[in-house]
Amino acid sequence: MQLLIFIIVYPIIWLISRLPMRILYLFSDLFFFILYYLIGYRKEVVESNLKTAFPNKNDADIKNISKKFFKHFVDLIFESVKSFTISEKEILKRYKYKNPELINQLAKQGKSIALVGAHQANWEWSISLPLVLDINVTGAYTKLGNKYFEKKVKESRSKFGVTGLKTSETVKGIHKNYTNKVQALYILLSDQSPQVHKTHYWSEFLGVKVPIHTGAEMLAKKYDLTVINYVTKKTKRGYFETHFELITETPKEFDNYQITDKYLKITEESIKAQPEYYLWSHKRFKHRDKYDEWLKNKKTSQK
């Protein structure tokens, strides 16, 4: 059955990806109308997230941001499809890097790097990182259920030189490189909401106390990784600009969670600058009322 689905669906995806961007955006406009006005996909979730994150905005502002988000969200789907066949020339024209020299200078010093970021603007086209960086680039990915699509998606994401690691194997891969003294940069998107029972730290994010992923910080300290944040802004439809910011070259000198807090502050600022381009379609604050229960369970387990 997996093979049959792949044989039917993948050629369609490939043919769509071959279309010029201007044509893809015409399809995007049509799908936006269907998704937003006819289906109403996750509109309540998005508006609820926005109201929580921006309590001072009125209903009209929330609906306006929500509508812009969905326009961008559908664009992102088609931009992701375009990844299958996009050329090196086109992706570098559309996805600019402002200061790759920051990373390249550190790479020359022999540093390995944890590149932290959020689901902002377009993170899929960061597959182009090896085209501007003088360091091996590794990205974690979630394994797909269909092994045939899994193979094609992995090929697409590695076409410019990114080495893919399954999320479950990321730590093992970093440890192996560290042991063998293999220098690399690791892309670690760190804004997802972790499972409460696996949470080590809670902090304020967009004014709400929520569980926070701390894996990037812990890996940086354990394997002496320089921590750099990357923020991608949308400059116009189909065009993006990424800026790198050094968080620290000496992670072991920081108290626990200070690096994570610096990352959260940068992420909040980028979201507030372009709120319509953040990934609001997931329940970002679903654990907001569970802090007291988590704290109680933690104290009980420590007795």
PDB file of N, CA and C in Angstrom, residues 73-124:
ATOM      1  N   PHE A  73       1.310  30.399   5.484  1.00  0.00           N
ATOM      2  CA  PHE A  73       1.360  28.960   5.758  1.00  0.00           C
ATOM      3  C   PHE A  73       1.172  28.147   4.479  1.00  0.00           C
ATOM      4  N   VAL A  74       0.214  28.538   3.662  1.00  0.00           N
ATOM      5  CA  VAL A  74      -0.017  27.820   2.411  1.00  0.00           C
ATOM      6  C   VAL A  74       1.138  28.059   1.440  1.00  0.00           C
ATOM      7  N   ASP A  75       1.663  29.293   1.411  1.00  0.00           N
ATOM      8  CA  ASP A  75       2.865  29.559   0.610  1.00  0.00           C
ATOM      9  C   ASP A  75       3.995  28.617   1.015  1.00  0.00           C
ATOM     10  N   LEU A  76       4.160  28.448   2.324  1.00  0.00           N
ATOM     11  CA  LEU A  76       5.244  27.605   2.842  1.00  0.00           C
ATOM     12  C   LEU A  76       5.099  26.160   2.371  1.00  0.00           C
ATOM     13  N   ILE A  77       3.868  25.682   2.296  1.00  0.00           N
ATOM     14  CA  ILE A  77       3.633  24.323   1.814  1.00  0.00           C
ATOM     15  C   ILE A  77       4.143  24.180   0.377  1.00  0.00           C
ATOM     16  N   PHE A  78       3.814  25.167  -0.463  1.00  0.00           N
ATOM     17  CA  PHE A  78       4.247  25.088  -1.861  1.00  0.00           C
ATOM     18  C   PHE A  78       5.752  25.344  -1.992  1.00  0.00           C
ATOM     19  N   GLU A  79       6.303  26.174  -1.129  1.00  0.00           N
ATOM     20  CA  GLU A  79       7.752  26.387  -1.137  1.00  0.00           C
ATOM     21  C   GLU A  79       8.481  25.113  -0.727  1.00  0.00           C
ATOM     22  N   SER A  80       7.872  24.357   0.189  1.00  0.00           N
ATOM     23  CA  SER A  80       8.455  23.081   0.605  1.00  0.00           C
ATOM     24  C   SER A  80       8.415  22.070  -0.535  1.00  0.00           C
ATOM     25  N   VAL A  81       7.321  22.074  -1.281  1.00  0.00           N
ATOM     26  CA  VAL A  81       7.224  21.205  -2.459  1.00  0.00           C
ATOM     27  C   VAL A  81       8.286  21.594  -3.488  1.00  0.00           C
ATOM     28  N   LYS A  82       8.491  22.901  -3.635  1.00  0.00           N
ATOM     29  CA  LYS A  82       9.495  23.391  -4.587  1.00  0.00           C
ATOM     30  C   LYS A  82      10.890  22.895  -4.230  1.00  0.00           C
ATOM     31  N   SER A  83      11.107  22.587  -2.964  1.00  0.00           N
ATOM     32  CA  SER A  83      12.424  22.122  -2.518  1.00  0.00           C
ATOM     33  C   SER A  83      12.893  20.883  -3.266  1.00  0.00           C
ATOM     34  N   PHE A  84      11.957  20.075  -3.752  1.00  0.00           N
ATOM     35  CA  PHE A  84      12.330  18.841  -4.435  1.00  0.00           C
ATOM     36  C   PHE A  84      13.157  19.118  -5.691  1.00  0.00           C
ATOM     37  N   THR A  85      12.868  20.223  -6.375  1.00  0.00           N
ATOM     38  CA  THR A  85      13.542  20.469  -7.654  1.00  0.00           C
ATOM     39  C   THR A  85      14.195  21.847  -7.756  1.00  0.00           C
ATOM     40  N   ILE A  86      14.156  22.638  -6.696  1.00  0.00           N
ATOM     41  CA  ILE A  86      14.726  23.983  -6.780  1.00  0.00           C
ATOM     42  C   ILE A  86      16.227  23.907  -7.044  1.00  0.00           C
ATOM     43  N   SER A  87      16.713  24.808  -7.859  1.00  0.00           N
ATOM     44  CA  SER A  87      18.136  24.810  -8.212  1.00  0.00           C
ATOM     45  C   SER A  87      18.942  25.597  -7.187  1.00  0.00           C
ATOM     46  N   GLU A  88      20.244  25.374  -7.220  1.00  0.00           N
ATOM     47  CA  GLU A  88      21.155  26.121  -6.341  1.00  0.00           C
ATOM     48  C   GLU A  88      21.048  27.614  -6.608  1.00  0.00           C
ATOM     49  N   LYS A  89      20.990  27.998  -7.865  1.00  0.00           N
ATOM     50  CA  LYS A  89      20.919  29.407  -8.236  1.00  0.00           C
ATOM     51  C   LYS A  89      19.652  30.059  -7.695  1.00  0.00           C
ATOM     52  N   GLU A  90      18.527  29.371  -7.853  1.00  0.00           N
ATOM     53  CA  GLU A  90      17.264  29.986  -7.430  1.00  0.00           C
ATOM     54  C   GLU A  90      17.142  30.083  -5.920  1.00  0.00           C
ATOM     55  N   ILE A  91      17.571  29.052  -5.200  1.00  0.00           N
ATOM     56  CA  ILE A  91      17.422  29.095  -3.754  1.00  0.00           C
ATOM     57  C   ILE A  91      18.333  30.162  -3.135  1.00  0.00           C
ATOM     58  N   LEU A  92      19.522  30.361  -3.718  1.00  0.00           N
ATOM     59  CA  LEU A  92      20.406  31.413  -3.203  1.00  0.00           C
ATOM     60  C   LEU A  92      19.893  32.805  -3.547  1.00  0.00           C
ATOM     61  N   LYS A  93      19.136  32.914  -4.619  1.00  0.00           N
ATOM     62  CA  LYS A  93      18.520  34.197  -4.978  1.00  0.00           C
ATOM     63  C   LYS A  93      17.378  34.526  -4.021  1.00  0.00           C
ATOM     64  N   ARG A  94      16.656  33.510  -3.617  1.00  0.00           N
ATOM     65  CA  ARG A  94      15.462  33.720  -2.807  1.00  0.00           C
ATOM     66  C   ARG A  94      15.725  33.619  -1.306  1.00  0.00           C
ATOM     67  N   TYR A  95      16.801  32.950  -0.913  1.00  0.00           N
ATOM     68  CA  TYR A  95      17.075  32.710   0.504  1.00  0.00           C
ATOM     69  C   TYR A  95      18.476  33.227   0.815  1.00  0.00           C
ATOM     70  N   LYS A  96      18.550  34.482   1.241  1.00  0.00           N
ATOM     71  CA  LYS A  96      19.837  35.157   1.451  1.00  0.00           C
ATOM     72  C   LYS A  96      20.340  34.947   2.883  1.00  0.00           C
ATOM     73  N   TYR A  97      21.643  34.899   3.017  1.00  0.00           N
ATOM     74  CA  TYR A  97      22.285  34.849   4.328  1.00  0.00           C
ATOM     75  C   TYR A  97      23.097  36.123   4.518  1.00  0.00           C
ATOM     76  N   LYS A  98      22.769  36.901   5.568  1.00  0.00           N
ATOM     77  CA  LYS A  98      23.393  38.209   5.743  1.00  0.00           C
ATOM     78  C   LYS A  98      24.839  38.119   6.199  1.00  0.00           C
ATOM     79  N   ASN A  99      25.126  37.224   7.132  1.00  0.00           N
ATOM     80  CA  ASN A  99      26.470  37.211   7.717  1.00  0.00           C
ATOM     81  C   ASN A  99      27.014  35.801   7.944  1.00  0.00           C
ATOM     82  N   PRO A 100      27.128  35.001   6.895  1.00  0.00           N
ATOM     83  CA  PRO A 100      27.669  33.643   7.057  1.00  0.00           C
ATOM     84  C   PRO A 100      29.116  33.644   7.529  1.00  0.00           C
ATOM     85  N   GLU A 101      29.788  34.782   7.373  1.00  0.00           N
ATOM     86  CA  GLU A 101      31.186  34.864   7.806  1.00  0.00           C
ATOM     87  C   GLU A 101      31.337  34.644   9.311  1.00  0.00           C
ATOM     88  N   LEU A 102      30.283  34.937  10.090  1.00  0.00           N
ATOM     89  CA  LEU A 102      30.331  34.687  11.534  1.00  0.00           C
ATOM     90  C   LEU A 102      30.595  33.208  11.797  1.00  0.00           C
ATOM     91  N   ILE A 103      29.849  32.355  11.119  1.00  0.00           N
ATOM     92  CA  ILE A 103      30.019  30.917  11.293  1.00  0.00           C
ATOM     93  C   ILE A 103      31.322  30.446  10.657  1.00  0.00           C
ATOM     94  N   ASN A 104      31.646  30.961   9.493  1.00  0.00           N
ATOM     95  CA  ASN A 104      32.854  30.506   8.794  1.00  0.00           C
ATOM     96  C   ASN A 104      34.125  30.838   9.571  1.00  0.00           C
ATOM     97  N   GLN A 105      34.139  31.971  10.261  1.00  0.00           N
ATOM     98  CA  GLN A 105      35.301  32.329  11.076  1.00  0.00           C
ATOM     99  C   GLN A 105      35.459  31.362  12.246  1.00  0.00           C
ATOM    100  N   LEU A 106      34.336  31.017  12.860  1.00  0.00           N
ATOM    101  CA  LEU A 106      34.375  30.065  13.969  1.00  0.00           C
ATOM    102  C   LEU A 106      34.756  28.671  13.477  1.00  0.00           C
ATOM    103  N   ALA A 107      34.297  28.329  12.283  1.00  0.00           N
ATOM    104  CA  ALA A 107      34.642  27.028  11.701  1.00  0.00           C
ATOM    105  C   ALA A 107      36.145  26.922  11.472  1.00  0.00           C
ATOM    106  N   LYS A 108      36.763  28.023  11.028  1.00  0.00           N
ATOM    107  CA  LYS A 108      38.208  28.032  10.813  1.00  0.00           C
ATOM    108  C   LYS A 108      38.973  27.809  12.109  1.00  0.00           C
ATOM    109  N   GLN A 109      38.334  28.158  13.231  1.00  0.00           N
ATOM    110  CA  GLN A 109      38.963  27.974  14.537  1.00  0.00           C
ATOM    111  C   GLN A 109      38.755  26.558  15.078  1.00  0.00           C
ATOM    112  N   GLY A 110      38.079  25.739  14.284  1.00  0.00           N
ATOM    113  CA  GLY A 110      37.856  24.355  14.684  1.00  0.00           C
ATOM    114  C   GLY A 110      36.627  24.119  15.530  1.00  0.00           C
ATOM    115  N   LYS A 111      35.760  25.126  15.627  1.00  0.00           N
ATOM    116  CA  LYS A 111      34.572  25.013  16.465  1.00  0.00           C
ATOM    117  C   LYS A 111      33.498  24.151  15.815  1.00  0.00           C
ATOM    118  N   SER A 112      32.821  23.353  16.615  1.00  0.00           N
ATOM    119  CA  SER A 112      31.568  22.739  16.205  1.00  0.00           C
ATOM    120  C   SER A 112      30.444  23.599  16.759  1.00  0.00           C
ATOM    121  N   ILE A 113      29.297  23.596  16.103  1.00  0.00           N
ATOM    122  CA  ILE A 113      28.284  24.627  16.369  1.00  0.00           C
ATOM    123  C   ILE A 113      26.894  24.025  16.532  1.00  0.00           C
ATOM    124  N   ALA A 114      26.174  24.505  17.533  1.00  0.00           N
ATOM    125  CA  ALA A 114      24.740  24.244  17.674  1.00  0.00           C
ATOM    126  C   ALA A 114      24.019  25.463  17.112  1.00  0.00           C
ATOM    127  N   LEU A 115      23.332  25.282  15.994  1.00  0.00           N
ATOM    128  CA  LEU A 115      22.607  26.384  15.361  1.00  0.00           C
ATOM    129  C   LEU A 115      21.144  26.275  15.769  1.00  0.00           C
ATOM    130  N   VAL A 116      20.731  27.148  16.688  1.00  0.00           N
ATOM    131  CA  VAL A 116      19.366  27.093  17.214  1.00  0.00           C
ATOM    132  C   VAL A 116      18.485  28.079  16.474  1.00  0.00           C
ATOM    133  N   GLY A 117      17.220  27.739  16.345  1.00  0.00           N
ATOM    134  CA  GLY A 117      16.293  28.610  15.646  1.00  0.00           C
ATOM    135  C   GLY A 117      14.866  28.193  15.916  1.00  0.00           C
ATOM    136  N   ALA A 118      13.927  28.893  15.280  1.00  0.00           N
ATOM    137  CA  ALA A 118      12.508  28.648  15.498  1.00  0.00           C
ATOM    138  C   ALA A 118      11.799  28.413  14.170  1.00  0.00           C
ATOM    139  N   HIS A 119      10.553  27.986  14.263  1.00  0.00           N
ATOM    140  CA  HIS A 119       9.735  27.778  13.066  1.00  0.00           C
ATOM    141  C   HIS A 119       9.156  29.130  12.628  1.00  0.00           C
ATOM    142  N   GLN A 120      10.032  29.930  12.063  1.00  0.00           N
ATOM    143  CA  GLN A 120       9.709  31.297  11.680  1.00  0.00           C
ATOM    144  C   GLN A 120      10.006  31.492  10.196  1.00  0.00           C
ATOM    145  N   ALA A 121       9.089  32.137   9.486  1.00  0.00           N
ATOM    146  CA  ALA A 121       9.259  32.440   8.052  1.00  0.00           C
ATOM    147  C   ALA A 121       9.365  31.140   7.254  1.00  0.00           C
ATOM    148  N   ASN A 122      10.568  30.808   6.773  1.00  0.00           N
ATOM    149  CA  ASN A 122      10.756  29.579   6.013  1.00  0.00           C
ATOM    150  C   ASN A 122      12.017  28.889   6.522  1.00  0.00           C
ATOM    151  N   TRP A 123      11.822  27.809   7.246  1.00  0.00           N
ATOM    152  CA  TRP A 123      12.965  27.042   7.755  1.00  0.00           C
ATOM    153  C   TRP A 123      13.342  25.902   6.810  1.00  0.00           C
ATOM    154  N   GLU A 124      12.440  25.532   5.907  1.00  0.00           N
ATOM    155  CA  GLU A 124      12.710  24.423   4.993  1.00  0.00           C
ATOM    156  C   GLU A 124      13.861  24.748   4.033  1.00  0.00           C
TER     157      GLU A 124
END
